[in-house]
CSV table of C-alpha atoms in Angstrom, one decimal:
chain,number,residue,atom,x,y,z
A,990,SER,CA,-192.6,-58.9,130.5
A,991,ILE,CA,-191.6,-62.1,132.4
A,992,PRO,CA,-194.1,-64.7,131.2
A,993,ALA,CA,-195.9,-67.2,133.3
A,994,ILE,CA,-195.0,-70.9,133.0
A,995,PRO,CA,-196.0,-71.7,129.4
A,996,PRO,CA,-198.6,-74.4,128.8
A,997,PRO,CA,-197.5,-77.9,127.6
A,998,LYS,CA,-196.6,-78.0,123.9
A,999,PRO,CA,-196.9,-80.8,121.4
A,1000,ASP,CA,-194.0,-83.2,121.1
A,1001,PRO,CA,-191.3,-81.1,119.5
A,1002,TRP,CA,-190.1,-83.8,117.1
A,1003,GLN,CA,-193.7,-84.5,116.0
A,1004,LEU,CA,-194.0,-80.8,115.2
A,1005,LEU,CA,-190.9,-81.0,113.0
A,1006,GLN,CA,-191.6,-84.4,111.4
A,1007,SER,CA,-195.2,-83.6,110.5
A,1008,GLY,CA,-194.1,-80.7,108.5
A,1009,LEU,CA,-191.2,-82.4,106.6
A,1010,GLN,CA,-191.9,-83.6,103.1
A,1011,PRO,CA,-188.5,-84.8,101.9
A,1012,ALA,CA,-187.9,-85.6,98.3
A,1013,GLY,CA,-185.5,-88.0,96.7
A,1014,CYS,CA,-184.3,-89.8,99.8
A,1015,ASP,CA,-183.0,-92.6,97.6
A,1016,GLN,CA,-181.2,-90.3,95.2
A,1017,PRO,CA,-177.4,-91.1,95.1
A,1018,GLU,CA,-176.3,-87.6,96.2
A,1019,VAL,CA,-178.8,-87.5,99.0
A,1020,VAL,CA,-177.8,-90.9,100.2
A,1021,ARG,CA,-174.1,-89.8,100.1
A,1022,TRP,CA,-174.8,-86.8,102.4
A,1023,ARG,CA,-177.1,-88.9,104.6
A,1024,GLN,CA,-174.3,-91.3,105.1
A,1025,ARG,CA,-171.8,-88.5,105.8
A,1026,TYR,CA,-174.0,-87.1,108.5
A,1027,LEU,CA,-174.3,-90.6,110.1
A,1028,GLY,CA,-170.7,-91.6,109.4
A,1029,ARG,CA,-170.0,-91.3,113.2
A,1030,PRO,CA,-173.4,-91.9,114.8
A,1031,GLU,CA,-172.2,-91.0,118.3
A,1032,ARG,CA,-170.9,-87.7,117.1
A,1033,PHE,CA,-174.1,-86.9,115.2
A,1034,SER,CA,-176.2,-87.9,118.2
A,1035,GLY,CA,-174.1,-85.7,120.5
A,1036,ARG,CA,-174.4,-82.7,118.3
A,1037,LEU,CA,-178.1,-83.3,117.9
A,1038,THR,CA,-178.6,-83.4,121.7
A,1039,GLU,CA,-176.7,-80.1,122.0
A,1040,PHE,CA,-178.7,-78.1,119.5
A,1041,ALA,CA,-182.1,-79.8,119.9
A,1042,PRO,CA,-183.5,-77.0,122.1
A,1043,LEU,CA,-182.5,-74.4,119.5
A,1044,LEU,CA,-183.9,-76.5,116.6
A,1045,HIS,CA,-187.2,-76.8,118.5
A,1046,PHE,CA,-187.3,-73.0,119.1
A,1047,VAL,CA,-186.8,-72.4,115.3
A,1048,SER,CA,-189.3,-75.1,114.4
A,1049,ARG,CA,-192.0,-73.4,116.5
A,1050,GLU,CA,-191.2,-70.0,114.9
A,1051,VAL,CA,-191.4,-71.6,111.5
A,1052,ALA,CA,-194.7,-73.3,112.3
A,1053,GLU,CA,-196.2,-70.0,113.6
A,1054,ARG,CA,-195.5,-68.5,110.2
A,1055,GLN,CA,-196.9,-71.5,108.4
A,1056,LEU,CA,-193.6,-72.0,106.5
A,1057,PRO,CA,-192.2,-75.4,105.5
A,1058,GLN,CA,-190.5,-77.2,108.4
A,1059,ALA,CA,-187.5,-77.9,106.1
A,1060,PHE,CA,-186.6,-74.2,106.8
A,1061,SER,CA,-186.0,-75.2,110.4
A,1062,LEU,CA,-183.0,-77.2,109.3
A,1063,ILE,CA,-181.3,-74.4,107.5
A,1064,PRO,CA,-179.2,-73.4,110.6
A,1065,MET,CA,-177.9,-77.0,110.7
A,1066,VAL,CA,-176.6,-76.7,107.2
A,1067,GLU,CA,-175.3,-73.2,107.8
A,1068,SER,CA,-173.6,-73.6,111.1
A,1069,SER,CA,-174.8,-76.6,113.1
A,1070,PHE,CA,-176.7,-74.1,115.2
A,1071,TYR,CA,-173.5,-72.4,116.4
A,1072,GLY,CA,-173.5,-68.6,116.6
A,1073,PHE,CA,-170.2,-68.1,114.8
A,1074,PRO,CA,-168.9,-64.5,114.8
A,1075,GLY,CA,-168.3,-63.0,111.4
A,1076,ARG,CA,-164.9,-62.1,109.9
A,1077,GLY,CA,-164.8,-58.8,108.0
A,1078,ASP,CA,-167.7,-58.6,105.6
A,1079,GLY,CA,-168.5,-62.4,105.9
A,1080,PRO,CA,-171.5,-64.2,107.2
A,1081,ALA,CA,-172.2,-64.6,111.0
A,1082,GLY,CA,-174.5,-66.2,113.4
A,1083,MET,CA,-176.3,-69.5,113.3
A,1084,TRP,CA,-178.2,-68.4,110.2
A,1085,GLN,CA,-174.9,-67.2,108.6
A,1086,LEU,CA,-176.4,-63.9,107.4
A,1087,MET,CA,-174.3,-61.5,105.3
A,1088,PRO,CA,-174.0,-58.0,106.7
A,1089,ALA,CA,-176.0,-56.4,104.0
A,1090,THR,CA,-178.8,-58.9,104.2
A,1091,ALA,CA,-178.9,-58.6,108.0
A,1092,ARG,CA,-179.1,-54.8,107.8
A,1093,ALA,CA,-181.8,-55.0,105.1
A,1094,TRP,CA,-183.9,-57.1,107.5
A,1095,GLY,CA,-183.6,-54.8,110.5
A,1096,LEU,CA,-180.5,-56.2,112.3
A,1097,SER,CA,-177.6,-54.0,113.5
A,1098,VAL,CA,-174.2,-54.9,112.3
A,1099,GLY,CA,-171.1,-52.8,113.2
A,1100,GLY,CA,-170.0,-50.4,115.8
A,1101,GLY,CA,-169.3,-53.1,118.3
A,1102,LYS,CA,-172.8,-54.6,117.8
A,1103,ASP,CA,-173.8,-57.7,115.8
A,1104,ASP,CA,-177.4,-58.8,116.1
A,1105,ARG,CA,-176.7,-61.8,113.9
A,1106,LEU,CA,-175.3,-63.4,117.1
A,1107,ASP,CA,-178.6,-62.8,118.9
A,1108,HIS,CA,-180.5,-66.0,118.2
A,1109,VAL,CA,-183.9,-64.5,118.7
A,1110,ARG,CA,-183.4,-61.4,116.6
A,1111,ALA,CA,-181.5,-63.3,113.9
A,1112,THR,CA,-184.2,-66.0,113.7
A,1113,HIS,CA,-186.9,-63.4,113.3
A,1114,ALA,CA,-184.9,-61.6,110.6
A,1115,ALA,CA,-184.0,-64.8,108.7
A,1116,LEU,CA,-187.6,-66.0,108.7
A,1117,ASN,CA,-188.8,-62.6,107.6
A,1118,TYR,CA,-186.3,-62.9,104.7
A,1119,LEU,CA,-187.4,-66.5,104.0
A,1120,GLN,CA,-191.1,-65.5,104.1
A,1121,ALA,CA,-190.4,-62.8,101.5
A,1122,LEU,CA,-188.6,-65.3,99.3
A,1123,TRP,CA,-191.4,-67.8,99.8
A,1124,ALA,CA,-193.8,-65.3,98.4
A,1125,LEU,CA,-191.5,-64.2,95.6
A,1126,PHE,CA,-191.0,-67.8,94.4
A,1127,GLU,CA,-194.7,-68.7,94.6
A,1128,ARG,CA,-194.3,-71.0,97.7
A,1129,ASP,CA,-191.7,-73.3,96.1
A,1130,PRO,CA,-189.5,-74.5,98.9
A,1131,GLY,CA,-186.6,-75.5,96.7
A,1132,LEU,CA,-186.4,-72.2,95.0
A,1133,THR,CA,-186.8,-70.4,98.3
A,1134,VAL,CA,-183.9,-72.2,99.9
A,1135,ALA,CA,-181.8,-71.8,96.7
A,1136,ALA,CA,-182.4,-68.0,96.8
A,1137,TYR,CA,-181.5,-67.9,100.5
A,1138,ASN,CA,-178.2,-69.4,99.7
A,1139,ALA,CA,-177.4,-67.8,96.3
A,1140,GLY,CA,-179.6,-64.7,96.1
A,1141,ASP,CA,-183.0,-64.2,94.4
A,1142,GLY,CA,-181.4,-62.5,91.4
A,1143,ARG,CA,-179.2,-65.4,90.6
A,1144,VAL,CA,-182.1,-67.9,91.0
A,1145,ASN,CA,-184.3,-65.8,88.7
A,1146,ARG,CA,-181.6,-65.7,86.1
A,1147,ALA,CA,-181.2,-69.4,86.3
A,1148,ILE,CA,-184.9,-69.9,85.8
A,1149,ARG,CA,-184.9,-67.7,82.7
A,1150,LYS,CA,-181.9,-69.5,81.3
A,1151,ALA,CA,-183.2,-73.0,81.9
A,1152,GLY,CA,-186.9,-72.3,81.0
A,1153,HIS,CA,-188.2,-74.3,84.0
A,1154,ARG,CA,-188.5,-74.0,87.8
A,1155,ASP,CA,-187.1,-77.3,89.0
A,1156,SER,CA,-184.6,-76.1,91.7
A,1157,ARG,CA,-182.7,-79.4,91.4
A,1158,ARG,CA,-182.0,-79.0,87.7
A,1159,LEU,CA,-181.3,-75.3,87.5
A,1160,PRO,CA,-177.9,-74.1,86.4
A,1161,LEU,CA,-176.9,-72.9,89.9
A,1162,PRO,CA,-173.5,-72.9,91.6
A,1163,ARG,CA,-172.3,-76.2,92.9
A,1164,ILE,CA,-172.3,-74.9,96.4
A,1165,THR,CA,-176.1,-74.1,96.1
A,1166,GLN,CA,-176.8,-77.5,94.6
A,1167,GLU,CA,-175.0,-79.1,97.5
A,1168,TYR,CA,-176.9,-76.9,99.9
A,1169,LEU,CA,-180.2,-78.3,98.6
A,1170,ILE,CA,-178.9,-81.9,98.7
A,1171,LYS,CA,-177.8,-81.5,102.4
A,1172,LEU,CA,-181.2,-80.1,103.3
A,1173,ASP,CA,-182.9,-83.0,101.6
A,1174,ALA,CA,-180.6,-85.5,103.4
A,1175,LEU,CA,-181.3,-83.9,106.8
A,1176,ALA,CA,-185.1,-83.9,106.1
A,1177,CYS,CA,-184.9,-87.6,105.3
A,1178,LEU,CA,-183.1,-88.3,108.5
A,1179,PHE,CA,-185.4,-86.3,110.7
A,1180,LYS,CA,-188.6,-87.6,109.0
A,1181,ALA,CA,-187.8,-91.2,109.7
A,1182,PRO,CA,-184.8,-91.7,112.0
A,1183,GLU,CA,-185.7,-95.3,112.8
A,1184,ALA,CA,-185.2,-96.1,109.1
A,1185,TYR,CA,-181.6,-95.1,109.3
A,1186,GLY,CA,-180.7,-96.6,112.7
A,1187,PHE,CA,-180.7,-93.6,115.1
A,1188,GLU,CA,-182.9,-92.1,117.7
A,1189,LEU,CA,-183.9,-88.5,118.3
A,1190,PRO,CA,-182.9,-87.4,121.8
A,1191,PRO,CA,-185.7,-86.7,124.2
A,1192,LEU,CA,-186.7,-83.0,124.7
A,1193,PRO,CA,-189.1,-82.8,127.6
A,1194,PRO,CA,-191.2,-79.6,128.0
A,1195,ALA,CA,-189.0,-78.5,130.9
A,1196,SER,CA,-186.0,-78.3,128.6
A,1197,GLN,CA,-187.7,-76.4,125.7
A,1198,LEU,CA,-186.6,-72.8,125.3
A,1199,GLU,CA,-188.9,-69.9,125.8
A,1200,VAL,CA,-188.3,-66.2,125.0
A,1201,VAL,CA,-188.0,-64.1,128.1
A,1202,ILE,CA,-187.6,-60.4,128.0
A,1203,LEU,CA,-185.9,-59.2,131.2
A,1204,PRO,CA,-186.7,-55.7,132.4
A,1205,PHE,CA,-183.2,-55.3,133.8
A,1206,PRO,CA,-179.7,-55.7,132.4
A,1207,ALA,CA,-177.9,-59.0,132.8
A,1208,ASP,CA,-174.6,-60.7,132.3
A,1209,ALA,CA,-174.9,-64.2,130.7
A,1210,SER,CA,-172.5,-65.9,133.0
A,1211,LEU,CA,-174.1,-64.4,136.1
A,1212,LEU,CA,-177.6,-65.1,134.8
A,1213,ALA,CA,-176.7,-68.8,134.1
A,1214,GLY,CA,-175.5,-69.2,137.6
A,1215,ALA,CA,-178.6,-67.6,139.1
A,1216,LEU,CA,-180.8,-69.9,137.0
A,1217,ARG,CA,-178.6,-72.9,138.0
A,1218,LEU,CA,-178.0,-73.7,134.3
A,1219,PRO,CA,-174.7,-75.0,132.8
A,1220,GLU,CA,-173.0,-71.8,131.5
A,1221,ASP,CA,-171.8,-73.3,128.2
A,1222,ALA,CA,-175.2,-74.4,127.2
A,1223,PHE,CA,-176.9,-71.1,128.3
A,1224,ARG,CA,-174.4,-69.1,126.4
A,1225,ARG,CA,-174.7,-71.3,123.3
A,1226,HIS,CA,-178.5,-70.9,123.4
A,1227,ASN,CA,-178.1,-67.1,123.6
A,1228,GLY,CA,-175.6,-66.6,120.9
A,1229,ALA,CA,-172.2,-66.3,122.6
A,1230,ALA,CA,-170.1,-69.4,122.6
A,1231,ARG,CA,-167.0,-67.3,123.4
A,1232,GLY,CA,-166.3,-63.9,124.9
A,1233,PRO,CA,-168.3,-61.7,127.2
A,1234,ILE,CA,-172.0,-61.3,126.7
A,1235,ALA,CA,-173.9,-58.6,128.6
A,1236,ARG,CA,-177.3,-57.2,127.6
A,1237,THR,CA,-179.4,-54.2,128.5
A,1238,ALA,CA,-182.9,-54.2,129.9
A,1239,GLY,CA,-185.4,-55.3,127.3
A,1240,HIS,CA,-183.2,-58.0,125.8
A,1241,ALA,CA,-184.9,-61.3,124.8
A,1242,TRP,CA,-183.2,-64.3,126.4
A,1243,LEU,CA,-183.8,-67.9,125.6
A,1244,VAL,CA,-184.4,-69.8,128.8
A,1245,PRO,CA,-185.5,-73.4,129.5
A,1246,ALA,CA,-189.2,-73.5,130.5
A,1247,SER,CA,-188.3,-75.1,133.9
A,1248,ARG,CA,-186.3,-72.1,135.0
A,1249,ILE,CA,-188.8,-69.4,134.2
A,1250,PRO,CA,-190.3,-69.4,137.7
A,1251,VAL,CA,-186.8,-68.6,139.1
A,1252,ILE,CA,-186.6,-65.4,137.0
A,1253,ALA,CA,-189.4,-63.8,139.0
A,1254,THR,CA,-187.3,-64.3,142.2
A,1255,LEU,CA,-184.0,-62.8,140.8
A,1256,ASP,CA,-182.4,-59.8,142.5
A,1257,PRO,CA,-181.3,-57.7,139.5
A,1258,PRO,CA,-178.1,-56.4,141.1
A,1259,THR,CA,-176.9,-60.1,141.4
A,1260,VAL,CA,-176.8,-60.5,137.6
A,1261,ALA,CA,-175.9,-57.0,136.7
A,1262,PRO,CA,-173.1,-56.6,134.1
A,1263,ALA,CA,-169.8,-54.9,134.9
A,1264,PRO,CA,-169.9,-51.2,134.2
A,1265,GLY,CA,-169.0,-50.4,130.6
A,1266,SER,CA,-169.8,-54.0,129.4
A,1267,LEU,CA,-173.3,-53.4,128.0
A,1268,ARG,CA,-174.2,-53.2,124.4
A,1269,GLN,CA,-177.4,-51.7,123.2
A,1270,SER,CA,-180.2,-54.2,122.9
A,1271,ALA,CA,-183.3,-52.4,121.9
A,1272,PRO,CA,-184.7,-51.5,125.3
A,1273,ASN,CA,-188.3,-50.7,125.5
A,1274,SER,CA,-188.4,-46.9,125.5
A,1275,GLY,CA,-192.1,-46.7,125.0
A,1276,THR,CA,-191.9,-46.2,121.2
A,1277,HIS,CA,-190.4,-48.0,118.2
A,1278,VAL,CA,-189.3,-46.4,114.9
A,1279,VAL,CA,-190.1,-48.8,112.1
A,1280,GLN,CA,-187.2,-50.1,110.1
A,1281,ARG,CA,-187.0,-52.1,106.9
A,1282,GLY,CA,-188.0,-55.7,107.6
A,1283,ASP,CA,-190.1,-54.9,110.7
A,1284,THR,CA,-193.5,-56.7,111.0
A,1285,LEU,CA,-196.1,-56.2,113.7
A,1286,TRP,CA,-195.8,-59.9,114.7
A,1287,ASP,CA,-192.1,-59.6,115.0
A,1288,LEU,CA,-192.3,-56.4,117.1
A,1289,SER,CA,-194.8,-57.8,119.5
A,1290,ARG,CA,-192.4,-60.7,120.2
A,1291,ARG,CA,-189.4,-58.4,120.4
A,1292,TYR,CA,-191.0,-56.1,123.0
A,1293,GLY,CA,-193.0,-58.7,124.9
A,1294,VAL,CA,-196.4,-57.2,124.2
A,1295,ARG,CA,-199.5,-58.9,122.8
A,1296,LEU,CA,-200.1,-58.3,119.1
A,1297,GLU,CA,-203.7,-57.2,119.7
A,1298,ASP,CA,-202.5,-54.6,122.2
A,1299,LEU,CA,-199.9,-53.3,119.8
A,1300,LEU,CA,-202.6,-53.0,117.1
A,1301,ARG,CA,-205.0,-51.2,119.5
A,1302,TRP,CA,-202.5,-48.7,120.8
A,1303,ASN,CA,-201.6,-47.7,117.3
A,1304,SER,CA,-205.1,-47.7,115.7
A,1305,LEU,CA,-204.0,-50.5,113.4
A,1306,ASN,CA,-205.5,-53.8,112.2
A,1307,SER,CA,-203.9,-57.1,111.2
A,1308,ARG,CA,-203.8,-56.0,107.5
A,1309,SER,CA,-202.1,-52.6,108.2
A,1310,THR,CA,-198.9,-51.9,106.3
A,1311,LEU,CA,-196.0,-50.4,108.3
A,1312,ARG,CA,-194.0,-47.5,106.8
A,1313,ILE,CA,-190.3,-47.1,107.4
A,1314,GLY,CA,-189.8,-44.3,109.9
A,1315,GLN,CA,-193.3,-44.8,111.4
A,1316,ARG,CA,-193.3,-44.4,115.2
A,1317,LEU,CA,-195.3,-47.1,117.1
A,1318,ARG,CA,-196.4,-46.9,120.7
A,1319,LEU,CA,-195.4,-49.8,122.8
A,1320,ALA,CA,-197.6,-49.0,125.8
A,1321,PRO,CA,-201.1,-47.4,126.3
């Protein structure tokens, strides 16, 4: 499950920019938010440098699903790509998913476990949700984003009341209208940064994040040290800006491509968590029981197996529909 060094990828900013189609860059409210983002250019550039690897990870996931690249910017509007813990029944993680939404799309929330803080799982769940909304609203990006923020029921009621489907003119809560404007402003900035006087930070292939599923448990602090990575950045990329983070065997870590060869040389006991510090993280037990929101593509990524193998082991094809409670084999 430890991958080989991945092949070179296209320029990450080109991947994002080629898929952005911002509208209304000269609209007064979009200009206002664009100016707010660039009000302190050095601060904006610093934050962008921090979260660029995560943005690129999300951008690749969005591209693989053939969704609009504007969806890659949602975590910036939601949380600036920080994995904030939730409070009570509030949202959490860089996608700021509510507990009920997270559970509906296959994440565990509660009992000392919150998958919303796991950037890989949360991204897969959020994109599953966005993919469903994208289909529900007939591939309209504005309506899809509005529904992600306000709920599909509220957006459908607004459409019926207004008699049209223009997301910018629907009678939606002000917070949702602002949400759409912020996303437009960011899309304008990232599409043509030179037009607004700032530069996108370099993100060489060696710094780009790859999903690595470790076959042994690990503590984030010890793993960062073993990989010779700054602990704060490694923890931020793996969903724990504060507090302990220990994961069981089978957990998907985000690791810079340049450090992947080091993983094969690790001695598992040197990164092992302290006794009692582990939280469950979907170890590969040989089978998986299908939950709501699961897709074959998502499961192949989660367990580090090829999609074609997963299909063959379970006598399925790419058009097969999963049933909740169905048991899938994860090995021959």
